PDB file of C-alpha atoms in Angstrom:
ATOM      1  CA  MET A  13     122.951 101.205  39.411  1.00 71.00           C
ATOM      2  CA  LYS A  14     126.699 101.616  39.184  1.00 74.00           C
ATOM      3  CA  ALA A  15     126.330 104.445  36.873  1.00 78.00           C
ATOM      4  CA  LEU A  16     124.374 106.350  40.052  1.00 81.00           C
ATOM      5  CA  TYR A  17     127.886 106.099  41.363  1.00 74.00           C
ATOM      6  CA  PHE A  18     129.916 107.991  38.679  1.00 75.00           C
ATOM      7  CA  ALA A  19     127.571 110.544  38.393  1.00 82.00           C
ATOM      8  CA  LYS A  20     128.073 111.196  42.357  1.00 82.00           C
ATOM      9  CA  ILE A  21     131.848 110.880  42.038  1.00 79.00           C
ATOM     10  CA  ASP A  22     131.417 113.997  39.358  1.00 80.00           C
ATOM     11  CA  TYR A  23     129.577 115.890  41.700  1.00 83.00           C
ATOM     12  CA  MET A  24     132.166 115.592  44.625  1.00 81.00           C
ATOM     13  CA  ARG A  25     134.242 116.629  42.154  1.00 77.00           C
ATOM     14  CA  ALA A  26     132.357 119.878  40.607  1.00 76.00           C
ATOM     15  CA  ARG A  27     131.260 120.650  44.065  1.00 77.00           C
ATOM     16  CA  THR A  28     133.508 123.535  44.515  1.00 76.00           C
ATOM     17  CA  GLN A  29     131.761 125.250  40.758  1.00 73.00           C
ATOM     18  CA  LEU A  30     128.561 124.175  41.815  1.00 76.00           C
ATOM     19  CA  TYR A  31     128.926 126.534  45.076  1.00 78.00           C
ATOM     20  CA  MET A  32     129.677 128.917  42.411  1.00 78.00           C
ATOM     21  CA  LEU A  33     126.559 128.539  40.540  1.00 76.00           C
ATOM     22  CA  LEU A  34     124.268 129.113  43.827  1.00 76.00           C
ATOM     23  CA  VAL A  35     125.991 132.267  44.202  1.00 78.00           C
ATOM     24  CA  ILE A  36     125.510 133.382  40.366  1.00 77.00           C
ATOM     25  CA  THR A  37     122.002 132.537  40.353  1.00 75.00           C
ATOM     26  CA  VAL A  38     122.103 135.689  43.474  1.00 75.00           C
ATOM     27  CA  VAL A  39     123.580 137.982  41.592  1.00 75.00           C
ATOM     28  CA  VAL A  40     121.706 137.437  38.597  1.00 71.00           C
ATOM     29  CA  ILE A  41     118.470 137.833  40.349  1.00 70.00           C
ATOM     30  CA  VAL A  42     119.790 140.973  42.149  1.00 70.00           C
ATOM     31  CA  ILE A  43     121.070 142.094  38.740  1.00 68.00           C
ATOM     32  CA  MET A  44     117.312 141.406  37.233  1.00 65.00           C
ATOM     33  CA  GLN A  45     115.619 143.630  39.504  1.00 62.00           C
ATOM     34  CA  VAL A  46     117.765 146.241  39.282  1.00 61.00           C
ATOM     35  CA  GLY A  47     117.810 145.887  35.392  1.00 56.00           C
ATOM     36  CA  THR A  48     115.476 147.987  33.002  1.00 54.00           C
ATOM     37  CA  ASN A  49     115.253 145.876  30.023  1.00 60.00           C
ATOM     38  CA  VAL A  50     115.579 142.872  31.756  1.00 63.00           C
ATOM     39  CA  THR A  51     112.754 139.993  31.177  1.00 69.00           C
ATOM     40  CA  GLY A  52     111.592 136.562  33.301  1.00 67.00           C
ATOM     41  CA  LEU A  53     112.517 134.688  30.297  1.00 76.00           C
ATOM     42  CA  ALA A  54     116.037 135.895  30.110  1.00 77.00           C
ATOM     43  CA  GLY A  55     116.658 134.916  33.638  1.00 78.00           C
ATOM     44  CA  PHE A  56     115.386 131.674  32.431  1.00 83.00           C
ATOM     45  CA  MET A  57     117.950 131.184  29.596  1.00 84.00           C
ATOM     46  CA  TYR A  58     120.557 132.538  32.208  1.00 83.00           C
ATOM     47  CA  GLY A  59     119.508 129.321  34.374  1.00 85.00           C
ATOM     48  CA  VAL A  60     119.789 127.171  31.430  1.00 88.00           C
ATOM     49  CA  PHE A  61     123.039 128.761  30.294  1.00 87.00           C
ATOM     50  CA  LEU A  62     124.665 128.429  33.767  1.00 86.00           C
ATOM     51  CA  ALA A  63     123.739 124.170  33.602  1.00 88.00           C
ATOM     52  CA  ILE A  64     125.492 124.334  29.826  1.00 89.00           C
ATOM     53  CA  ILE A  65     128.975 125.813  31.382  1.00 86.00           C
ATOM     54  CA  PHE A  66     129.342 124.020  34.355  1.00 86.00           C
ATOM     55  CA  SER A  67     128.139 120.650  32.984  1.00 87.00           C
ATOM     56  CA  THR A  68     131.887 119.971  31.640  1.00 84.00           C
ATOM     57  CA  ALA A  69     133.098 120.958  35.254  1.00 82.00           C
ATOM     58  CA  PRO A  70     134.537 116.917  35.454  1.00 82.00           C
ATOM     59  CA  PHE A  71     136.056 116.795  32.827  1.00 79.00           C
ATOM     60  CA  GLY A  72     138.447 119.991  34.040  1.00 67.00           C
ATOM     61  CA  ASN A  73     138.889 118.105  37.265  1.00 64.00           C
ATOM     62  CA  CYS A  74     139.849 114.854  35.783  1.00 60.00           C
ATOM     63  CA  THR A  75     143.542 114.104  35.884  1.00 56.00           C
ATOM     64  CA  ARG A  76     145.242 110.785  34.516  1.00 55.00           C
ATOM     65  CA  LYS A  77     145.449 109.593  37.657  1.00 54.00           C
ATOM     66  CA  ASP A  78     141.854 109.991  38.558  1.00 55.00           C
ATOM     67  CA  ALA A  79     140.775 108.369  35.261  1.00 54.00           C
ATOM     68  CA  GLY A  80     143.137 105.138  35.546  1.00 53.00           C
ATOM     69  CA  PHE A  81     141.234 105.064  39.416  1.00 52.00           C
ATOM     70  CA  GLN A  82     138.123 105.154  38.028  1.00 59.00           C
ATOM     71  CA  GLN A  83     139.145 102.187  35.430  1.00 57.00           C
ATOM     72  CA  LEU A  84     139.944 100.289  38.218  1.00 57.00           C
ATOM     73  CA  LEU A  85     136.670 100.572  39.761  1.00 62.00           C
ATOM     74  CA  PRO A  86     134.445  96.836  38.956  1.00 62.00           C
ATOM     75  CA  ALA A  87     132.275  99.005  36.701  1.00 68.00           C
ATOM     76  CA  THR A  88     132.235  98.624  32.205  1.00 82.00           C
ATOM     77  CA  THR A  89     132.915 101.556  30.378  1.00 83.00           C
ATOM     78  CA  LEU A  90     129.503 102.132  29.611  1.00 87.00           C
ATOM     79  CA  GLN A  91     128.734 102.040  32.987  1.00 85.00           C
ATOM     80  CA  ARG A  92     131.008 105.078  34.021  1.00 87.00           C
ATOM     81  CA  VAL A  93     129.968 107.157  30.687  1.00 90.00           C
ATOM     82  CA  LEU A  94     126.560 106.893  31.204  1.00 92.00           C
ATOM     83  CA  GLY A  95     127.382 108.366  34.678  1.00 89.00           C
ATOM     84  CA  ARG A  96     128.984 111.639  33.268  1.00 90.00           C
ATOM     85  CA  PHE A  97     125.699 111.806  31.101  1.00 95.00           C
ATOM     86  CA  LEU A  98     124.002 111.402  33.915  1.00 93.00           C
ATOM     87  CA  PHE A  99     125.548 114.351  36.159  1.00 93.00           C
ATOM     88  CA  GLY A 100     124.822 116.625  32.584  1.00 92.00           C
ATOM     89  CA  LEU A 101     121.428 115.652  32.398  1.00 94.00           C
ATOM     90  CA  SER A 102     120.679 116.104  36.082  1.00 93.00           C
ATOM     91  CA  LEU A 103     122.492 119.387  35.938  1.00 91.00           C
ATOM     92  CA  LEU A 104     120.356 120.963  33.320  1.00 93.00           C
ATOM     93  CA  PHE A 105     117.403 119.816  35.920  1.00 93.00           C
ATOM     94  CA  VAL A 106     118.921 122.182  38.171  1.00 90.00           C
ATOM     95  CA  GLY A 107     119.694 124.607  35.756  1.00 89.00           C
ATOM     96  CA  THR A 108     115.996 124.646  34.175  1.00 91.00           C
ATOM     97  CA  GLY A 109     115.061 124.423  38.009  1.00 89.00           C
ATOM     98  CA  ILE A 110     117.303 127.958  38.558  1.00 87.00           C
ATOM     99  CA  GLY A 111     115.962 129.695  35.733  1.00 86.00           C
ATOM    100  CA  LEU A 112     112.495 129.378  36.964  1.00 88.00           C
ATOM    101  CA  ILE A 113     112.611 130.191  40.344  1.00 86.00           C
ATOM    102  CA  THR A 114     114.521 133.221  38.717  1.00 83.00           C
ATOM    103  CA  THR A 115     112.036 133.886  36.693  1.00 84.00           C
ATOM    104  CA  THR A 116     109.040 133.407  39.721  1.00 84.00           C
ATOM    105  CA  VAL A 117     111.608 135.480  41.761  1.00 81.00           C
ATOM    106  CA  TYR A 118     111.735 138.289  39.659  1.00 79.00           C
ATOM    107  CA  CYS A 119     107.935 138.509  38.325  1.00 80.00           C
ATOM    108  CA  LEU A 120     107.008 138.626  42.466  1.00 81.00           C
ATOM    109  CA  MET A 121     109.659 141.245  43.558  1.00 78.00           C
ATOM    110  CA  THR A 122     108.258 143.166  39.912  1.00 75.00           C
ATOM    111  CA  GLY A 123     104.551 142.735  38.982  1.00 73.00           C
ATOM    112  CA  LYS A 124     105.109 141.203  36.072  1.00 74.00           C
ATOM    113  CA  GLN A 125     103.210 138.228  34.866  1.00 73.00           C
ATOM    114  CA  GLU A 126     106.318 136.687  32.506  1.00 71.00           C
ATOM    115  CA  MET A 127     106.556 133.123  33.332  1.00 75.00           C
ATOM    116  CA  VAL A 128     108.028 131.043  30.873  1.00 77.00           C
ATOM    117  CA  PRO A 129     105.626 129.021  28.922  1.00 80.00           C
ATOM    118  CA  LEU A 130     106.064 125.260  28.726  1.00 82.00           C
ATOM    119  CA  PRO A 131     106.515 124.614  24.855  1.00 82.00           C
ATOM    120  CA  VAL A 132     109.484 127.010  25.516  1.00 82.00           C
ATOM    121  CA  CYS A 133     110.908 125.408  28.311  1.00 87.00           C
ATOM    122  CA  LEU A 134     111.254 122.260  26.593  1.00 89.00           C
ATOM    123  CA  ILE A 135     112.676 123.293  23.603  1.00 87.00           C
ATOM    124  CA  THR A 136     115.033 125.438  25.697  1.00 89.00           C
ATOM    125  CA  PHE A 137     116.197 121.982  27.539  1.00 93.00           C
ATOM    126  CA  ALA A 138     115.985 120.091  24.545  1.00 94.00           C
ATOM    127  CA  VAL A 139     118.996 122.670  22.528  1.00 92.00           C
ATOM    128  CA  ALA A 140     120.479 122.953  25.806  1.00 93.00           C
ATOM    129  CA  LEU A 141     120.701 118.697  25.915  1.00 95.00           C
ATOM    130  CA  VAL A 142     121.981 118.632  22.581  1.00 94.00           C
ATOM    131  CA  VAL A 143     124.653 121.010  23.355  1.00 92.00           C
ATOM    132  CA  ILE A 144     126.172 119.105  26.236  1.00 93.00           C
ATOM    133  CA  THR A 145     126.165 116.140  24.586  1.00 94.00           C
ATOM    134  CA  VAL A 146     128.368 117.554  21.553  1.00 91.00           C
ATOM    135  CA  GLN A 147     130.286 119.440  24.759  1.00 89.00           C
ATOM    136  CA  TYR A 148     130.704 115.656  26.175  1.00 91.00           C
ATOM    137  CA  ILE A 149     131.347 114.065  22.767  1.00 91.00           C
ATOM    138  CA  PHE A 150     134.146 116.456  22.302  1.00 86.00           C
ATOM    139  CA  PHE A 151     135.746 116.144  25.494  1.00 85.00           C
ATOM    140  CA  TYR A 152     135.804 112.137  25.448  1.00 85.00           C
ATOM    141  CA  LEU A 153     137.051 112.135  21.410  1.00 84.00           C
ATOM    142  CA  VAL A 154     140.001 114.082  22.425  1.00 77.00           C
ATOM    143  CA  GLY A 155     140.282 111.954  25.550  1.00 66.00           C
ATOM    144  CA  GLU A 156     138.988 112.999  28.713  1.00 58.00           C
ATOM    145  CA  SER A 157     142.054 113.087  31.346  1.00 55.00           C
ATOM    146  CA  LYS A 158     143.126 116.164  28.360  1.00 56.00           C
ATOM    147  CA  GLY A 159     140.359 118.241  28.748  1.00 48.00           C
ATOM    148  CA  ALA A 160     141.623 120.746  30.341  1.00 55.00           C
ATOM    149  CA  GLN A 161     143.710 121.832  27.974  1.00 54.00           C
ATOM    150  CA  PHE A 162     140.316 122.217  26.240  1.00 58.00           C
ATOM    151  CA  LEU A 163     138.301 123.476  28.571  1.00 65.00           C
ATOM    152  CA  SER A 164     137.969 127.555  28.515  1.00 67.00           C
ATOM    153  CA  LEU A 165     137.085 126.932  24.572  1.00 68.00           C
ATOM    154  CA  VAL A 166     134.366 124.306  24.808  1.00 67.00           C
ATOM    155  CA  ARG A 167     133.143 125.209  28.030  1.00 70.00           C
ATOM    156  CA  MET A 168     132.422 128.921  27.106  1.00 72.00           C
ATOM    157  CA  ILE A 169     132.108 129.249  23.304  1.00 76.00           C
ATOM    158  CA  PRO A 170     128.439 126.448  22.995  1.00 75.00           C
ATOM    159  CA  GLY A 171     127.034 127.728  26.287  1.00 72.00           C
ATOM    160  CA  MET A 172     128.029 131.634  25.129  1.00 74.00           C
ATOM    161  CA  CYS A 173     126.357 130.988  21.566  1.00 78.00           C
ATOM    162  CA  PHE A 174     123.113 129.266  23.062  1.00 77.00           C
ATOM    163  CA  PHE A 175     122.883 132.334  25.574  1.00 72.00           C
ATOM    164  CA  PHE A 176     123.317 135.249  23.162  1.00 74.00           C
ATOM    165  CA  VAL A 177     121.079 133.515  20.268  1.00 77.00           C
ATOM    166  CA  SER A 178     118.242 133.208  23.038  1.00 73.00           C
ATOM    167  CA  ILE A 179     118.680 136.610  23.820  1.00 70.00           C
ATOM    168  CA  LYS A 180     118.675 137.728  19.973  1.00 73.00           C
ATOM    169  CA  VAL A 181     115.820 135.982  18.787  1.00 70.00           C
ATOM    170  CA  MET A 182     114.226 137.179  21.876  1.00 65.00           C
ATOM    171  CA  GLY A 183     114.646 140.811  21.144  1.00 63.00           C
ATOM    172  CA  ALA A 184     113.595 140.246  17.364  1.00 65.00           C
ATOM    173  CA  VAL A 185     110.062 138.751  19.460  1.00 58.00           C
ATOM    174  CA  GLN A 186     110.173 142.426  20.946  1.00 57.00           C
ATOM    175  CA  GLN A 187     111.298 144.390  18.215  1.00 62.00           C
ATOM    176  CA  ASP A 188     108.443 142.985  15.761  1.00 58.00           C
ATOM    177  CA  PRO A 189     105.571 141.624  18.126  1.00 53.00           C
ATOM    178  CA  ALA A 190     103.104 141.707  15.482  1.00 57.00           C
ATOM    179  CA  THR A 191     104.904 138.887  13.182  1.00 61.00           C
ATOM    180  CA  ALA A 192     105.961 136.920  16.520  1.00 55.00           C
ATOM    181  CA  VAL A 193     101.815 136.615  17.062  1.00 53.00           C
ATOM    182  CA  LYS A 194     101.518 135.586  13.417  1.00 60.00           C
ATOM    183  CA  ILE A 195     104.046 132.668  13.535  1.00 62.00           C
ATOM    184  CA  ILE A 196     102.521 131.780  17.536  1.00 60.00           C
ATOM    185  CA  GLU A 197      99.209 131.183  15.483  1.00 57.00           C
ATOM    186  CA  LYS A 198     100.271 129.113  12.338  1.00 64.00           C
ATOM    187  CA  ILE A 199     101.832 126.609  14.504  1.00 60.00           C
ATOM    188  CA  GLY A 200      99.987 127.416  17.704  1.00 56.00           C
ATOM    189  CA  GLY A 201      98.168 124.120  18.568  1.00 60.00           C
ATOM    190  CA  ASN A 202     100.866 121.886  17.998  1.00 71.00           C
ATOM    191  CA  LEU A 203     103.333 124.283  19.950  1.00 74.00           C
ATOM    192  CA  ASP A 204     102.689 121.221  23.131  1.00 77.00           C
ATOM    193  CA  SER A 205     103.904 118.468  20.133  1.00 82.00           C
ATOM    194  CA  ILE A 206     106.566 120.612  19.535  1.00 82.00           C
ATOM    195  CA  GLY A 207     107.805 120.726  22.571  1.00 83.00           C
ATOM    196  CA  TRP A 208     107.670 117.149  23.838  1.00 89.00           C
ATOM    197  CA  GLY A 209     109.464 116.251  20.366  1.00 90.00           C
ATOM    198  CA  SER A 210     111.940 118.137  20.982  1.00 90.00           C
ATOM    199  CA  VAL A 211     112.581 116.871  23.981  1.00 94.00           C
ATOM    200  CA  ALA A 212     112.172 113.309  22.796  1.00 95.00           C
ATOM    201  CA  LEU A 213     114.978 113.918  19.686  1.00 95.00           C
ATOM    202  CA  ALA A 214     117.511 115.473  22.276  1.00 95.00           C
ATOM    203  CA  VAL A 215     116.894 112.170  24.474  1.00 96.00           C
ATOM    204  CA  LEU A 216     117.865 110.706  20.913  1.00 97.00           C
ATOM    205  CA  VAL A 217     120.833 112.546  20.617  1.00 96.00           C
ATOM    206  CA  MET A 218     121.630 112.196  24.305  1.00 96.00           C
ATOM    207  CA  THR A 219     121.634 108.347  23.435  1.00 95.00           C
ATOM    208  CA  ALA A 220     123.804 108.181  20.329  1.00 95.00           C
ATOM    209  CA  GLY A 221     126.486 110.404  21.720  1.00 94.00           C
ATOM    210  CA  ILE A 222     126.551 107.844  25.217  1.00 94.00           C
ATOM    211  CA  LEU A 223     127.269 104.665  22.560  1.00 94.00           C
ATOM    212  CA  LEU A 224     129.626 106.814  20.969  1.00 93.00           C
ATOM    213  CA  CYS A 225     131.871 107.972  23.912  1.00 91.00           C
ATOM    214  CA  THR A 226     131.519 104.360  24.813  1.00 90.00           C
ATOM    215  CA  ARG A 227     132.748 103.337  21.485  1.00 89.00           C
ATOM    216  CA  ALA A 228     135.737 106.029  21.631  1.00 86.00           C
ATOM    217  CA  THR A 229     136.735 105.012  25.293  1.00 82.00           C
ATOM    218  CA  ALA A 230     136.897 101.578  25.122  1.00 78.00           C
ATOM    219  CA  LYS A 231     139.469 101.506  22.325  1.00 74.00           C
ATOM    220  CA  LYS A 232     141.431 104.305  24.264  1.00 69.00           C
ATOM    221  CA  ASP A 233     141.060 101.658  27.318  1.00 59.00           C
ATOM    222  CA  TYR A 234     142.085  99.191  25.904  1.00 52.00           C
TER     223      TYR A 234
END
C-alpha cells in the first residue's frame, strides 16, 4: 500500500524528533521515581501527551520543495494524506506503549499497584486520536508547506490542554474519591463499552478528517 511508503517518509523526516521522544521518556521515568505526588496514571498520560506533540513533526519539516517532490511521486492525493494520518496513528500507538511501559516501570520500582485500566486506556487513546486529527486538519487547511509558521502554536496548545485537563481530572478524583467511586459504580457495567465506543467514534472522526484533508489538498494541487 503506497500510503505506508508516505508514512515511512514521515518517519525518516522526523527521526531526530523521535530520538528526543525516547530521551524524554527516560527523563520522565526518573522524575516519576523521585516525585512525591506522581501516580502511574500520570506517566501513562504523559506518554500519550508526547505522541500528540510529536505527531505534527512532519509538518514542521515540510518545505515547498518537499511538497512538490511528493506530488511528483506516483500516488494519489488520498494516499499521501492517508500516509500522514497513518504516521500520526502509529505514533499514537507508540506513545500509548511508552505510557504503559512507564507506568509498569513505576509500579515495579515503587511497589505500588497503579496499572491503568483498559477502559481508561481506550478513552485516552480516542481523545488523543481526535486531537491529532484536528491538528492535521488545521495544517492541511492552512497549507502543509506553511505548517512551520504555526507549528509552535498548534503543536503545543492541544497537547498541553489534553495533559493538564487529564491531570486536573486525576486531581479531582484524588480529592474526592467517594464521588468518583459512585460515578464508577453507576457506569461500571458499561465502562468497556464506553471505551470501545470512544475508539470507534474517534476512528470515524479520523476518517472524516482524511476525506476533508484529501479534498482540501486536491484543490490546492490543481
